[in-house]
Each structure stands twice: as structure tokens, then as C-alpha cells.
mmCIF file of C-alpha atoms in Angstrom:
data_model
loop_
_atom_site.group_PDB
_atom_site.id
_atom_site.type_symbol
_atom_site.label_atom_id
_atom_site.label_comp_id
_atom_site.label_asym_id
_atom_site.label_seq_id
_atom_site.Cartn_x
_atom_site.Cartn_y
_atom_site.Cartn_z
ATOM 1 C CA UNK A 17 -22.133 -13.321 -27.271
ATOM 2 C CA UNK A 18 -23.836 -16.414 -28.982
ATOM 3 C CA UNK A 19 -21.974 -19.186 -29.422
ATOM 4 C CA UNK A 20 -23.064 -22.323 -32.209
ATOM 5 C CA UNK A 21 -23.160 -25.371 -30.175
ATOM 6 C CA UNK A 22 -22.458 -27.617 -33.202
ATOM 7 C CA UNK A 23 -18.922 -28.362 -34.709
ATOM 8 C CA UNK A 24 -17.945 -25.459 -36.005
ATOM 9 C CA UNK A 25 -15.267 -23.192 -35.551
ATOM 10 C CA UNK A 26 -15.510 -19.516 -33.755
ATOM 11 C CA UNK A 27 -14.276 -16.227 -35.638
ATOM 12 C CA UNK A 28 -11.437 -16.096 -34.169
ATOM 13 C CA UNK A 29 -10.484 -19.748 -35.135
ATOM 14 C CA UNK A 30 -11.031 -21.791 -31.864
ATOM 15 C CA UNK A 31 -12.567 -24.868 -32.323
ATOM 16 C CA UNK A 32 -16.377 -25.584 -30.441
ATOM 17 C CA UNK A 33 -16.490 -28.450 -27.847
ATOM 18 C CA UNK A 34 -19.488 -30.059 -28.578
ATOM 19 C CA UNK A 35 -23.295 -30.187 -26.639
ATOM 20 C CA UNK A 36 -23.530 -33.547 -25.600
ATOM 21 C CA UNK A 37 -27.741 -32.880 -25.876
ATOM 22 C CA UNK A 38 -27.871 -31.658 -29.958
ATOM 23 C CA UNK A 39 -29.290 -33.710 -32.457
ATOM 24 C CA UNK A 40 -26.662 -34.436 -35.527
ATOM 25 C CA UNK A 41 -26.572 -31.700 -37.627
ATOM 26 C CA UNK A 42 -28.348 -29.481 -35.187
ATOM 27 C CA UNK A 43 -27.388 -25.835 -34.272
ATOM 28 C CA UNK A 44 -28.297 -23.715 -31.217
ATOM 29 C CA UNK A 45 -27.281 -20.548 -30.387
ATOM 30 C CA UNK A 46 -26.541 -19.860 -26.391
ATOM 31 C CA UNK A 47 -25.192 -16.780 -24.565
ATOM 32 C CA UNK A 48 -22.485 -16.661 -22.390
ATOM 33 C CA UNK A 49 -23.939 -16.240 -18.763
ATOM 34 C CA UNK A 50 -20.897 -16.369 -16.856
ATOM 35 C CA UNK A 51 -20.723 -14.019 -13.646
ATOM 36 C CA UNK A 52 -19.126 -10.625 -14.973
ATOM 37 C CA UNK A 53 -16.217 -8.798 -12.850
ATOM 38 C CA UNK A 54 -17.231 -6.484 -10.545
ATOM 39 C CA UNK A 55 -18.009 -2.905 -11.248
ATOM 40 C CA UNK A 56 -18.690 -1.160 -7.931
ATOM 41 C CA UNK A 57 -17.344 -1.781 -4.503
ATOM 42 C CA UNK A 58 -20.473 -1.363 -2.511
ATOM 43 C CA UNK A 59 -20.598 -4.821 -1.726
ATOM 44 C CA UNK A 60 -17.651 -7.649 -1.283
ATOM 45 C CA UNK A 61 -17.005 -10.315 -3.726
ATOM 46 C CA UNK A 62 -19.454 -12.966 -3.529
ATOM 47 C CA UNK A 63 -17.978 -16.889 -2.736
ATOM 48 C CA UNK A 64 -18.265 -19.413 -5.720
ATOM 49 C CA UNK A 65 -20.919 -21.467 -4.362
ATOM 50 C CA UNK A 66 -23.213 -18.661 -3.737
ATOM 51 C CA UNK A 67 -22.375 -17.796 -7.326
ATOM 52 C CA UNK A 68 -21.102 -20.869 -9.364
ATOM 53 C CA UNK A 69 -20.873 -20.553 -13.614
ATOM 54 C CA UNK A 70 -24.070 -22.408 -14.748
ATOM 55 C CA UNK A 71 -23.242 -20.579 -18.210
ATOM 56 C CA UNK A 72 -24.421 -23.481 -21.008
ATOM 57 C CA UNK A 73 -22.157 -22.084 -24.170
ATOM 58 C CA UNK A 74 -19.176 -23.945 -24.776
ATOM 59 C CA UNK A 75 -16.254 -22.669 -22.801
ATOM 60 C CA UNK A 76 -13.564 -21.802 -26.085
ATOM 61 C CA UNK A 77 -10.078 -22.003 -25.067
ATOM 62 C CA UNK A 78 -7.984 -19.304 -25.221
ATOM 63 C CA UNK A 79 -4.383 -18.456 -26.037
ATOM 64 C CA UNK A 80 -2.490 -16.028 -23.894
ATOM 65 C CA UNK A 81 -2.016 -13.581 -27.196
ATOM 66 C CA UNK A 82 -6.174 -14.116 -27.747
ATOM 67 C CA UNK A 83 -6.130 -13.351 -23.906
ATOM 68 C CA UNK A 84 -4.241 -9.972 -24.074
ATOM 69 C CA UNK A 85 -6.573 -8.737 -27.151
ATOM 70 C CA UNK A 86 -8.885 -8.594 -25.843
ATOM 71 C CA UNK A 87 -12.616 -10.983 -25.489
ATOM 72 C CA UNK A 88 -16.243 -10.029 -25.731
ATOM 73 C CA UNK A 89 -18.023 -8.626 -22.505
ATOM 74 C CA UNK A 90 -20.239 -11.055 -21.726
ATOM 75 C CA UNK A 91 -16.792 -13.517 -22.119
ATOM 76 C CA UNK A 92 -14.364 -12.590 -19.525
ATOM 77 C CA UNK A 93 -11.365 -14.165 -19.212
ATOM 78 C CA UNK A 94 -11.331 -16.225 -15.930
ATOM 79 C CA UNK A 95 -8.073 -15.968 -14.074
ATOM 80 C CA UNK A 96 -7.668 -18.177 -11.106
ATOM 81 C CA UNK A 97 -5.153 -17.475 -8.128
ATOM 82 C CA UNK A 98 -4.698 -19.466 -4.864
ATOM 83 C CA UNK A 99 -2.977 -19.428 -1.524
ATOM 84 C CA UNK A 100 -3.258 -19.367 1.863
ATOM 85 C CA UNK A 101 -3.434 -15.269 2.602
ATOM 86 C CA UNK A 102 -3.126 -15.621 6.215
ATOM 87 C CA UNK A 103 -2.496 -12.468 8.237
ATOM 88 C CA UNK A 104 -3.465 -10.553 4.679
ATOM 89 C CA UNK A 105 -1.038 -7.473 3.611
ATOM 90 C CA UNK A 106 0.181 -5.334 1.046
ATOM 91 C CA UNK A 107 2.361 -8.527 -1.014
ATOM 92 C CA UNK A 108 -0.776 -10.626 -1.546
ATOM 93 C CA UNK A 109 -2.780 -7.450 -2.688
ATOM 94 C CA UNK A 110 -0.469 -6.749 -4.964
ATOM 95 C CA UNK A 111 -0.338 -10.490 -6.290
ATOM 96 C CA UNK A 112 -3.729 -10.531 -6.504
ATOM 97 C CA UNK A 113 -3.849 -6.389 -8.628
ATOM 98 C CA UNK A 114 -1.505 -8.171 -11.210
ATOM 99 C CA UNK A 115 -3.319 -11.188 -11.556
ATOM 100 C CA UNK A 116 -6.493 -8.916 -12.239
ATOM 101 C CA UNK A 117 -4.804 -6.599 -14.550
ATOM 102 C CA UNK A 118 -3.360 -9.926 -16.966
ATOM 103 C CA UNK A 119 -5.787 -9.151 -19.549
ATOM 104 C CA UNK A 120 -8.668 -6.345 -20.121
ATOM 105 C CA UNK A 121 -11.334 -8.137 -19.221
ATOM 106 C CA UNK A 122 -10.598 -10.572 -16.392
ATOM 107 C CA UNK A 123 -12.650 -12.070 -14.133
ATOM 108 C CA UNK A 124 -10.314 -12.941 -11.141
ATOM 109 C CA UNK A 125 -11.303 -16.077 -8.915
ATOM 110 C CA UNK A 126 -9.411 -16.159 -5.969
ATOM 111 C CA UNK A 127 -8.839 -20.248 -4.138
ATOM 112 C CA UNK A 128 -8.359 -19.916 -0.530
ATOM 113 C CA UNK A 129 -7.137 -23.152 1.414
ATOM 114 C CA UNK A 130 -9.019 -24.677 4.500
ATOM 115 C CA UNK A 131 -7.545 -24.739 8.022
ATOM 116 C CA UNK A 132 -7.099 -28.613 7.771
ATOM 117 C CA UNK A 133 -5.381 -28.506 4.449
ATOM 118 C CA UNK A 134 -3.155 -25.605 5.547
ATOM 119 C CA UNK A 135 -2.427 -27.041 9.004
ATOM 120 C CA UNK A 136 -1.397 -30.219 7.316
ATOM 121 C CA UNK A 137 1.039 -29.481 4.341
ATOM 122 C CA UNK A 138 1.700 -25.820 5.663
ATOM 123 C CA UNK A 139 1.678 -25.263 9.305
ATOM 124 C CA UNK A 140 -0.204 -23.647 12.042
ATOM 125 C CA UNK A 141 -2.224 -19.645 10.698
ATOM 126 C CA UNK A 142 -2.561 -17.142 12.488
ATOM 127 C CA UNK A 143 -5.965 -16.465 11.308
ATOM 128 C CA UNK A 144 -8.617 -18.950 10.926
ATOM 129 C CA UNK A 145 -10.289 -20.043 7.395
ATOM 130 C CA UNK A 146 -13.123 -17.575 7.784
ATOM 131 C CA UNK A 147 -11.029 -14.869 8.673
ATOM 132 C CA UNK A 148 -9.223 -15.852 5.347
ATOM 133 C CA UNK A 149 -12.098 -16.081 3.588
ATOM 134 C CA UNK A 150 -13.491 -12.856 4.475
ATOM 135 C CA UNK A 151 -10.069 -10.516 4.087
ATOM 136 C CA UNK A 152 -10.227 -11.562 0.534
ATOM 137 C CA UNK A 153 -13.761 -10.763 -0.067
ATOM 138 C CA UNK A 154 -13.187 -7.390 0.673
ATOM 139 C CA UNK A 155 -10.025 -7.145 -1.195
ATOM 140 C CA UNK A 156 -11.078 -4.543 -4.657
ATOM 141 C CA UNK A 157 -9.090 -7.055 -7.137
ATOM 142 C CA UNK A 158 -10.948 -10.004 -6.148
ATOM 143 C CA UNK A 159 -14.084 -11.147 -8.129
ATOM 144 C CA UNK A 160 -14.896 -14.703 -6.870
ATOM 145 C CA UNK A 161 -13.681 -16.338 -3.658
ATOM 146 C CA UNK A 162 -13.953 -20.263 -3.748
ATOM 147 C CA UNK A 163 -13.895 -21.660 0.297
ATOM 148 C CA UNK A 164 -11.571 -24.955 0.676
ATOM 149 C CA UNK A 165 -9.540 -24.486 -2.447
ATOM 150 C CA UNK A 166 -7.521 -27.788 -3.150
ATOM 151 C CA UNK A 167 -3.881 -28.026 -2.111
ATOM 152 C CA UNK A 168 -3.122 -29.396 -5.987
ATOM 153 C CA UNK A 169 -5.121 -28.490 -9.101
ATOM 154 C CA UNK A 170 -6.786 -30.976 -11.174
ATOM 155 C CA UNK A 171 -8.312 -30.803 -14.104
ATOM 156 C CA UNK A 172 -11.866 -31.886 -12.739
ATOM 157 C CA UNK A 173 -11.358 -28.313 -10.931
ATOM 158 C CA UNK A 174 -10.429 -26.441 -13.523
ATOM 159 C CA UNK A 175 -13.154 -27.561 -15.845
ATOM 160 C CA UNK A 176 -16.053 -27.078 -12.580
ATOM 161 C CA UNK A 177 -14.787 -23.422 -12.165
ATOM 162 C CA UNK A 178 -13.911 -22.819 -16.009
ATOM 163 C CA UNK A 179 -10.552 -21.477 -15.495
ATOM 164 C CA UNK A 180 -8.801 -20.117 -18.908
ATOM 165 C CA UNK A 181 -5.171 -19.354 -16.760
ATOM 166 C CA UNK A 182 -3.634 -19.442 -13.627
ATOM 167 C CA UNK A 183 -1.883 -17.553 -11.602
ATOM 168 C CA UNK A 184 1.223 -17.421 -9.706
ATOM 169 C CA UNK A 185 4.968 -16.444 -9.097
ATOM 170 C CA UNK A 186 7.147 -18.373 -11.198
ATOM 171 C CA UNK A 187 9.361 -19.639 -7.848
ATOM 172 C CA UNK A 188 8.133 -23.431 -7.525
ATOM 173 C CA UNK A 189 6.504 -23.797 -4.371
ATOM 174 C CA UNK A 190 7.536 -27.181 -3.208
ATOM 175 C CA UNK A 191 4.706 -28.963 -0.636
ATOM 176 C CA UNK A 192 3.089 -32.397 -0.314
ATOM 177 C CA UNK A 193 6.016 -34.476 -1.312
ATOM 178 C CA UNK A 194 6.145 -31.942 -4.434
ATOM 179 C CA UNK A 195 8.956 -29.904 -5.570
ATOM 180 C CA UNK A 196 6.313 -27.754 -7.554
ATOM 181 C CA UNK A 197 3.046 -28.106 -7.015
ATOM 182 C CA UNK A 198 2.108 -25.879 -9.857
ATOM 183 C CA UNK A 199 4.095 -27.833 -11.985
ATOM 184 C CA UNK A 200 1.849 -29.488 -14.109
ATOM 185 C CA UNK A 201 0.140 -26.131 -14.680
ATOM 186 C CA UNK A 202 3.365 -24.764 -16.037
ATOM 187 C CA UNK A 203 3.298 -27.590 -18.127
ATOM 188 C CA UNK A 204 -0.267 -27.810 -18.988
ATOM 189 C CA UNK A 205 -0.872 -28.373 -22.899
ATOM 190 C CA UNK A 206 -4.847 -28.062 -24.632
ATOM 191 C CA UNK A 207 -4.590 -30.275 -27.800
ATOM 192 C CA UNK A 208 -7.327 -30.477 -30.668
ATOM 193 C CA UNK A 209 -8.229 -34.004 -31.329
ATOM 194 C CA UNK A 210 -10.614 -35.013 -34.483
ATOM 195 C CA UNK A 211 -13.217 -37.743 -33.567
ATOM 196 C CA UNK A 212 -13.542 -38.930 -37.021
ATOM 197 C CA UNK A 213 -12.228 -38.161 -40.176
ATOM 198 C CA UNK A 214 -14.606 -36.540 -43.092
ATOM 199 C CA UNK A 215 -14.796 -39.673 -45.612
ATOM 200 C CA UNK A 216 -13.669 -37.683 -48.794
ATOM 201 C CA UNK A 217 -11.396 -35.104 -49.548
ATOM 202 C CA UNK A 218 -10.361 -32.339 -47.699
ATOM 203 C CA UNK A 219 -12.156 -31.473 -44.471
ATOM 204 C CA UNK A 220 -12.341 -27.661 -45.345
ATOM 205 C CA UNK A 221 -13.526 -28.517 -48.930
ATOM 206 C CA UNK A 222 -17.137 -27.278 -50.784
ATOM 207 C CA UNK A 223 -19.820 -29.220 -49.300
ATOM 208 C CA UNK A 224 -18.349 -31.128 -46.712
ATOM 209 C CA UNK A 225 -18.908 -30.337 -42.645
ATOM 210 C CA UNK A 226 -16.043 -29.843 -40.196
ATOM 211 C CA UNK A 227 -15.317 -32.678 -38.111
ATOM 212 C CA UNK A 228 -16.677 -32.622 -34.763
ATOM 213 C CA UNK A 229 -13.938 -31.288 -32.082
ATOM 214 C CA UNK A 230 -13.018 -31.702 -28.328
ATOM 215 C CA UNK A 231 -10.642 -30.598 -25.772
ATOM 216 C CA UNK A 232 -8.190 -33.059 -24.161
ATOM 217 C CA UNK A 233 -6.408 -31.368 -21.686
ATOM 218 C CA UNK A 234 -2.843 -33.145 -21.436
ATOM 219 C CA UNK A 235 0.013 -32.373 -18.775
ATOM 220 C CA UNK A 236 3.525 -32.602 -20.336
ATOM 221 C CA UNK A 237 3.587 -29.395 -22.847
ATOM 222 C CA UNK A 238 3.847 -26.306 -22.903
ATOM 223 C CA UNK A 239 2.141 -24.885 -25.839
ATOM 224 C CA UNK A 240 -0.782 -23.613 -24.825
ATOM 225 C CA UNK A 241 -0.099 -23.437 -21.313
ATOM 226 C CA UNK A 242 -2.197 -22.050 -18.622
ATOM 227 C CA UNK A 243 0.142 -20.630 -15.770
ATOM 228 C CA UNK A 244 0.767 -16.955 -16.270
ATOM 229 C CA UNK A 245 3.308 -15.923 -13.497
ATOM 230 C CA UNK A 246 3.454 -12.726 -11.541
ATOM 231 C CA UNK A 247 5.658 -11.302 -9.681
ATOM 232 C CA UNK A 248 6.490 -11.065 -5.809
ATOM 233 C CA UNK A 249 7.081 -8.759 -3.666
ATOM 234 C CA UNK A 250 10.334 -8.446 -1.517
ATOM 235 C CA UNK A 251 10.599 -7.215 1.414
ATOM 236 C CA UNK A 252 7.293 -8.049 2.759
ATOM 237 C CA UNK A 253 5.598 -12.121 3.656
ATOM 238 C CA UNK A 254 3.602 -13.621 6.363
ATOM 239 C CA UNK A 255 6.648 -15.198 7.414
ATOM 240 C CA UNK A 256 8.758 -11.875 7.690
ATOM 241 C CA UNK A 257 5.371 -10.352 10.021
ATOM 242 C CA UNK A 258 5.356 -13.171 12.582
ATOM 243 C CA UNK A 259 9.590 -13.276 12.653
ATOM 244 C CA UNK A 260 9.069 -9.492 13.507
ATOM 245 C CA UNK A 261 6.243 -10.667 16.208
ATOM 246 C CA UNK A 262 8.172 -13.574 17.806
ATOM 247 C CA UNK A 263 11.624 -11.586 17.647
ATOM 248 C CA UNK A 264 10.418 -8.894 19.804
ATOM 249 C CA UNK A 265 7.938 -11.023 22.067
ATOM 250 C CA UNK A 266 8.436 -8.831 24.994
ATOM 251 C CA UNK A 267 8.088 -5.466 23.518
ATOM 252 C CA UNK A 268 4.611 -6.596 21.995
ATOM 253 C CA UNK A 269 3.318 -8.345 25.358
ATOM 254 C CA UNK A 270 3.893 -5.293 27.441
ATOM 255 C CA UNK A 271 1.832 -3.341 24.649
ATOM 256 C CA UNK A 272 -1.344 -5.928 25.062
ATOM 257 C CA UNK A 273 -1.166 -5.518 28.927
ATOM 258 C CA UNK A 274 -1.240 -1.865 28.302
ATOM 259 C CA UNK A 275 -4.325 -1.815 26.367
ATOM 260 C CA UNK A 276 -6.052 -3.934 28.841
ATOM 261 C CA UNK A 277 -5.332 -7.832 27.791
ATOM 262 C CA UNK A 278 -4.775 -9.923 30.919
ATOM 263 C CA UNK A 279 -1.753 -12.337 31.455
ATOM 264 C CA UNK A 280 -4.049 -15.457 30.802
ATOM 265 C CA UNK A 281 -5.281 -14.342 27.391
ATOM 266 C CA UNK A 282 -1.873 -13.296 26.869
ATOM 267 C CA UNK A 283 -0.568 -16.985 28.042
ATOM 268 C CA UNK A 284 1.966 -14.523 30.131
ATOM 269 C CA UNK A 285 3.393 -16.012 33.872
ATOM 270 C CA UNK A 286 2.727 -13.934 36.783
ATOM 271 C CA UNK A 287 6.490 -13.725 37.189
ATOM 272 C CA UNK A 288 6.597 -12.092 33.476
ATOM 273 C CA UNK A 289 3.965 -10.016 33.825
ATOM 274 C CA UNK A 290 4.855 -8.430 36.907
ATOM 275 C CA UNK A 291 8.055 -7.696 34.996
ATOM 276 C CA UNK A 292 6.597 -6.360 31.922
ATOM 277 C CA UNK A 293 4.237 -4.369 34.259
ATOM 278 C CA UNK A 294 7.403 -2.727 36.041
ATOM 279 C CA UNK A 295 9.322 -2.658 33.162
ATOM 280 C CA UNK A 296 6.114 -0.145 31.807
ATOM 281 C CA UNK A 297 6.511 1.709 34.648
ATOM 282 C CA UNK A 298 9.835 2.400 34.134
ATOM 283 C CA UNK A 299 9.074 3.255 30.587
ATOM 284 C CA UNK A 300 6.645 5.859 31.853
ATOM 285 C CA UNK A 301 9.070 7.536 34.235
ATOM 286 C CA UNK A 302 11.508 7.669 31.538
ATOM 287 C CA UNK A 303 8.875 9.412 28.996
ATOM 288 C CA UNK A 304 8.035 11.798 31.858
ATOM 289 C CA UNK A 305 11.868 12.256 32.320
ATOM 290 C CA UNK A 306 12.416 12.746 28.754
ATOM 291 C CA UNK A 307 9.346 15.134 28.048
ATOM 292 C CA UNK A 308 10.674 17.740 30.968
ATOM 293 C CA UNK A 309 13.792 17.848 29.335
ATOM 294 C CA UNK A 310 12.795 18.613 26.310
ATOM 295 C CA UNK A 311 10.516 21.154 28.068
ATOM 296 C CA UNK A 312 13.169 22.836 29.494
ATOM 297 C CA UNK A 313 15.290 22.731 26.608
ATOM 298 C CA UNK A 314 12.715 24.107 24.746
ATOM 299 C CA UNK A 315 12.474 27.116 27.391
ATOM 300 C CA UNK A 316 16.130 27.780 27.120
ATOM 301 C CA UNK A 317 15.857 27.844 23.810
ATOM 302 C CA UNK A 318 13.496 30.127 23.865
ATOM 303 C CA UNK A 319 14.985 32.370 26.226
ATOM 304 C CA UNK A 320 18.255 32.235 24.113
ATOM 305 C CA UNK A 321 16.562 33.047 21.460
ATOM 306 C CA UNK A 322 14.870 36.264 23.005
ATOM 307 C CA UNK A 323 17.841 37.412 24.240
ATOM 308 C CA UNK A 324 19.897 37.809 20.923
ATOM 309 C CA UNK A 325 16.642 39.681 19.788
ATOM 310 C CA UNK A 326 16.792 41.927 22.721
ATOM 311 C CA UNK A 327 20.927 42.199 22.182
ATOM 312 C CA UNK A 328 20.588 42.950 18.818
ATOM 313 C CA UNK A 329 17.696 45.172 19.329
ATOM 314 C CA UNK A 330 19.721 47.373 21.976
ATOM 315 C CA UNK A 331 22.898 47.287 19.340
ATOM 316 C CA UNK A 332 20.982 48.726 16.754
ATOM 317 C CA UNK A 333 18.934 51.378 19.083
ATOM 318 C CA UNK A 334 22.654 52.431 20.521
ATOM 319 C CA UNK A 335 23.743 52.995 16.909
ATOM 320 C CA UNK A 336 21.440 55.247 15.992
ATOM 321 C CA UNK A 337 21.544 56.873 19.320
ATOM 322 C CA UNK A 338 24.856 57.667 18.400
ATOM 323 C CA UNK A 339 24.572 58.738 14.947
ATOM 324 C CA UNK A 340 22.037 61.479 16.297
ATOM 325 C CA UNK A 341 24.215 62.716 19.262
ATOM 326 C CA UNK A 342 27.004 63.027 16.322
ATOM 327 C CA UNK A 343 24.732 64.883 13.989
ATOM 328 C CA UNK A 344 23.406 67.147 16.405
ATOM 329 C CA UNK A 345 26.896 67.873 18.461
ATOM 330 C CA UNK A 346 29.796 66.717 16.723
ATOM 331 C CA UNK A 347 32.380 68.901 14.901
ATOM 332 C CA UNK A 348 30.203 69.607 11.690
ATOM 333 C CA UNK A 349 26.854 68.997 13.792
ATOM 334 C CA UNK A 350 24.023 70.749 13.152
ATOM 335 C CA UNK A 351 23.899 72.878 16.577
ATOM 336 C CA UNK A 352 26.946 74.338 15.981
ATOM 337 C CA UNK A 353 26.299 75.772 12.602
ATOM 338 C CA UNK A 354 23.464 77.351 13.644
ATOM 339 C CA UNK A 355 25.593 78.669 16.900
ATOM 340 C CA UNK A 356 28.733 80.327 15.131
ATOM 341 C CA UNK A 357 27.719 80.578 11.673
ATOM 342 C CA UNK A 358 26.665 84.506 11.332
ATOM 343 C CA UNK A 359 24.440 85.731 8.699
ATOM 344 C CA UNK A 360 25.193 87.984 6.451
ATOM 345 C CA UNK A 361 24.748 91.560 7.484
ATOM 346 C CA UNK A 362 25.005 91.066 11.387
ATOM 347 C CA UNK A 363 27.378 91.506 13.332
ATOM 348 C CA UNK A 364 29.413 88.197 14.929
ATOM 349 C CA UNK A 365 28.222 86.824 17.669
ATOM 350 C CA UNK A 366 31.696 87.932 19.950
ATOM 351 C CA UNK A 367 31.216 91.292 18.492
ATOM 352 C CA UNK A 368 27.674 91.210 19.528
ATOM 353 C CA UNK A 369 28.448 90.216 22.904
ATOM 354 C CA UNK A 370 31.253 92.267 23.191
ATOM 355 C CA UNK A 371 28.319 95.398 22.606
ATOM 356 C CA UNK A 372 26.179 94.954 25.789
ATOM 357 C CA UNK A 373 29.365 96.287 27.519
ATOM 358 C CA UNK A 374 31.075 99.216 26.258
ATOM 359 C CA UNK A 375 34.721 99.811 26.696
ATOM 360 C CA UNK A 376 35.120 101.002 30.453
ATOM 361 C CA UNK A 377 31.815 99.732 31.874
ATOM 362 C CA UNK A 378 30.954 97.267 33.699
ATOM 363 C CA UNK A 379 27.828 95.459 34.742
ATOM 364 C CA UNK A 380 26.400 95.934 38.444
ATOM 365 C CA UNK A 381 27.601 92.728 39.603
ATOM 366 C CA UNK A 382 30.759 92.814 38.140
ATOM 367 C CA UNK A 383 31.283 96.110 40.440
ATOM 368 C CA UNK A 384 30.284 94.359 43.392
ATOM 369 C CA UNK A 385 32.512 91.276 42.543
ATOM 370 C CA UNK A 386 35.070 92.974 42.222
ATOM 371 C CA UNK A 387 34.589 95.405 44.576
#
């Protein structure tokens, strides 16, 4: 986007600092050359010195409202966040996605403290400054990570890295014999000052140039202010991981001699770690306990569970055994109507029998029965 290096104002109404190399009365036109936000993830964010803003156009100041509108590509809005990010998780991501997602085009540079400036007004990390340094490179939100970030912003740094807002939660964070140390950032004022006055008339008038204009950045507003907060997230702090660590020292010692750590990198006695060892031990025979009887439960179970098949199986086969027995032999079963039930036309069946043996005879055998 080119920008007029001279004294006038931008469309949008923002005043131009001034080049400190043009003539009087001179105008050049220079792009913005600032480092754009990254596109792909193919490679992690680069650190500020490897990639510091030599862009020559005058850095406008913007307005939160101007901000959330909406700027020109090649202008991104440059969003700057800080801490210490030690032992990096899910809270600081999410810190660092808002801070991103401020505006629609943001350019998010990311401040990580050294290990002497943390050690002093913080405490002891867990990881070391590189460490640091490298989680957030590879974080997707982060643009620009800038190595031995000052403990207290000051305008000298603001105006090296170009910052347009900051940002952080809104809780002050009270360090370094501060109760906020973000405090003048909440309070942060950008004021338009004339350097002369036009001689005549009005200074928008026919025929008369606008005054030359500069920023003085003042501390004790808040009109234009440059800390945007965000919001944390409960539940989940570097803090609340190492309380979980040192709480349950024991359990997580006897997992490290597990997977292979000795006692001295450990910093373990050899009276503790011959008790985690037999305390793992006993955790073993317990598993082993534990995973027969659930074995065996498992088989009864089973065998329960086969059973009432085979029960229910031999209920319903005996049912329908009987319902067959009853339809073939019972009172109105179908063997007996086919037995005693004479056709029409013959003769019955005791008459019939009756017929083999007149009245007066008798068989053979009977004879010799009787006989």
C-alpha cells in the first residue's frame, strides 16, 4: 500500500509521522514491507532478529475500531503477546489463538523471557529458554518469536518491533516491585501534537498545507490505548502441572525407573529406590492378580451365559416335543381319528373284527388254549 511520506493525512484520517530524510515540500511514495502472517505451516515461525521490520513507510496508528475493520494486506496489524510459556500447554495456545484472531489481519509477535530474567523476578522453569523459544515456534498462531523479551515494555520496544496492540489477560500481573506490570499499557494514550501552526487562517482552508504531525506516545490515558485483553483459561497453568508433579512425587519416580531412568538422574536414594523398585513389584503381582480374576470371571460368565442358552434351548425343544406327542396321541390326536373313525360304507372296525370269527368258531390256538 503506498504511503505519502510528507504531512498529510491517510484516507482513513490518521495523521503521517514524518521522514526525517524529505526535503520541505517533498513527497515520496513507499510500500509497506513489513513481514506478512504466515500462510502455510511447512515451516515454524521465524525469530525477530532473523526477520526484523526494516519496512521504511510511516507506521500509522491505529484505533482498535480501525483495527477490527479491517487494514490493507501488505499492512497487518501487529499484535504483540509475552510470557514465560514454560512447560507449554493447551492455556497458552489458546492465549496465543485469541490474540491472533483480534483482528482479520494480524500479524502476531510472540515475546518470550530469558532464563536470567525469569529466574530473577519469576522463579526457577522447568524448561530452559531455548526449549521456550522453540515450543512457540512451532505453535500455528504464532508469527514472530522475539528471544529475551523484556520483563517491562517500553516504548523504545514498542517503536523497534512496531507494535499497534498488546496482548494480555486483564488480571494485573504484579512482579518487579509492580502491582501491574502491564499497567502503563492499559493506560497507554497516542496524542497528535502540531509542530507549528499554519500562519493564516484555518489549517484545512484553500491553499494552505497541513501542518506537519508526530506521534508522542504518553502513559496516563486511556484513549487510544494499546492493551487488548484476552481471556484465560481455568482449570489449566504451569503452576497447576508441576503441583500435580510434586503432589504425587512417588507415583511419577517409580514410572521413570520403569522406563529405564536410574536413581542418580532421578536424584532418588538407594533406600527410595529400592522401595519404589519393590513397591513396582508389588504393583505387578497385583496386575497379574487382578487380570486372572477378571479372567476367570470372564469364564464364568461365559459359562453362565451358555448355560441359560442351553436351558432355554432344552425348554423350548421339550415344548414342542410335547405339543407333537399331544397332537399325534392325545384325546382328539390325529392317530386316533384315523384308528376309530370308519368311512362311510364299511363296516366298523369291531364289526370287522368280530368277522374273521364266526359265531361258534374258534381259531386253532384258541382250541389248544383252551383245550
Amino acid at each position: 500500500m503506498p504511503v505519502l511520506a510528507g504531512g498529510a493525512e491517510s484516507e482513513a484520517g490518521i495523521p503521517k509521522a514524518p521522514s526525517d530524510e524529505r526535503r520541505p515540500g517533498a513527497m515520496e511514495e513507499l510500500e509497506h514491507t513489513c513481514p506478512q502472517p504466515r500462510l502455510t505451516l511447512t515451516a515454524p515461525a521465524p525469530f525477530a532478529d532473523e526477520t526484523s521490520c526494516q519496512c521504511r513507510a510511516p507506521h500509522e496508528k491505529l484505533t482498535i475500531a480501525q483495527a477490527r475493520l479491517g487494514t490493507p494486506v501488505d499492512r497487518p496489524v501487529r499484535v504483540y503477546a509475552d510470557g514465560i510459556f514454560d512447560l507449554f500447554h493447551s492455556g497458552h495456545a489458546r492465549a496465543l489463538m485469541q490474540a491472533k484472531t483480534l483482528f482479520p489481519n494480524s500479524y502476531l509477535l510472540v515475546g518470550v523471557c530469558s532464563d536470567d530474567l525469569t529466574h530473577k523476578f519469576k522463579g526457577f522453569t522447568v524448561m530452559n529458554e531455548t526449549e521456550r523459544y522453540e515450543a512457540l515456534r512451532h505453535c500455528r498462531y504464532v508469527d514472530e518469536v522475539i528471544r529475551d523479551a523484556p520483563w517491562t515494555l517500553t516504548p523504545e520496544f514498542l517503536e523497534k518491533h512496531k507494535i499497534d496492540f498488546v496482548a494480555h489477560d486483564d488480571i494485573p500481573y504484579s512482579s518487579a516491585g509492580s502491582d501491574d506490570v502491564y499497567k502503563h499499557i492499559k493506560e497507554a494514550d497516542v496524542t497528535v501534537v502540531l509542530d507549528s501552526q499554519p500562519s493564516s487562517g484555518n489549517c484545512c482552508s484553500a491553499g494552505s498545507e497541513p501542518a506537519p504531525l508526530h506521534f508522542i506516545r504518553q502513559w496516563n490515558k486511556h484513549t487510544y490505548g494499546m492493551f487488548v485483553p484476552t481471556q484465560r483459561t481455568e482449570g489449566i497453568s504451569t503452576s497447576d502441572i508441576i503441583t500435580r508433579i510434586v503432589r504425587d512425587y512417588d507415583v511419577y519416580a517409580r514410572r521413570n525407573l520403569q522406563r529405564g531412568y536410574t536413581a542418580k538422574e532421578l536424584n532418588v536414594s538407594f533406600i527410595n529406590e529400592k522401595k519404589y523398585r519393590f513397591q513396582n513389584q508389588v504393583d505387578k503381582m497385583k496386575e497379574k492378580v487382578k487380570n486372572v480374576e477378571e479372567k476367570s470371571k470372564e469364564f464364568v460368565n461365559k459359562v453362565e451365559e451358555k448355560s441359560h442358552d442351553l436351558i432355554q434351548k432344552w425348554e423350548e425343544k421339550s415344548r414342542e416335543f410335547i405339543g407333537n406327542f399331544l397332537e399325534l396321541f392325545g384325546p382328539d390326536g390325529a392317530l386316533l381319528s384315523v384308528t376309530y373313525e370308519p368311512t362311510p360304507g364299511t363296516p366298523s372296525n369291531t364289526e370287522s373284527s368280530c368277522s374273521l370269527f364266526p359265531r361258534g368258531e374258534m381259531s386253532h390256538s384258541d382250541s389248544e388254549y383252551s383245550a
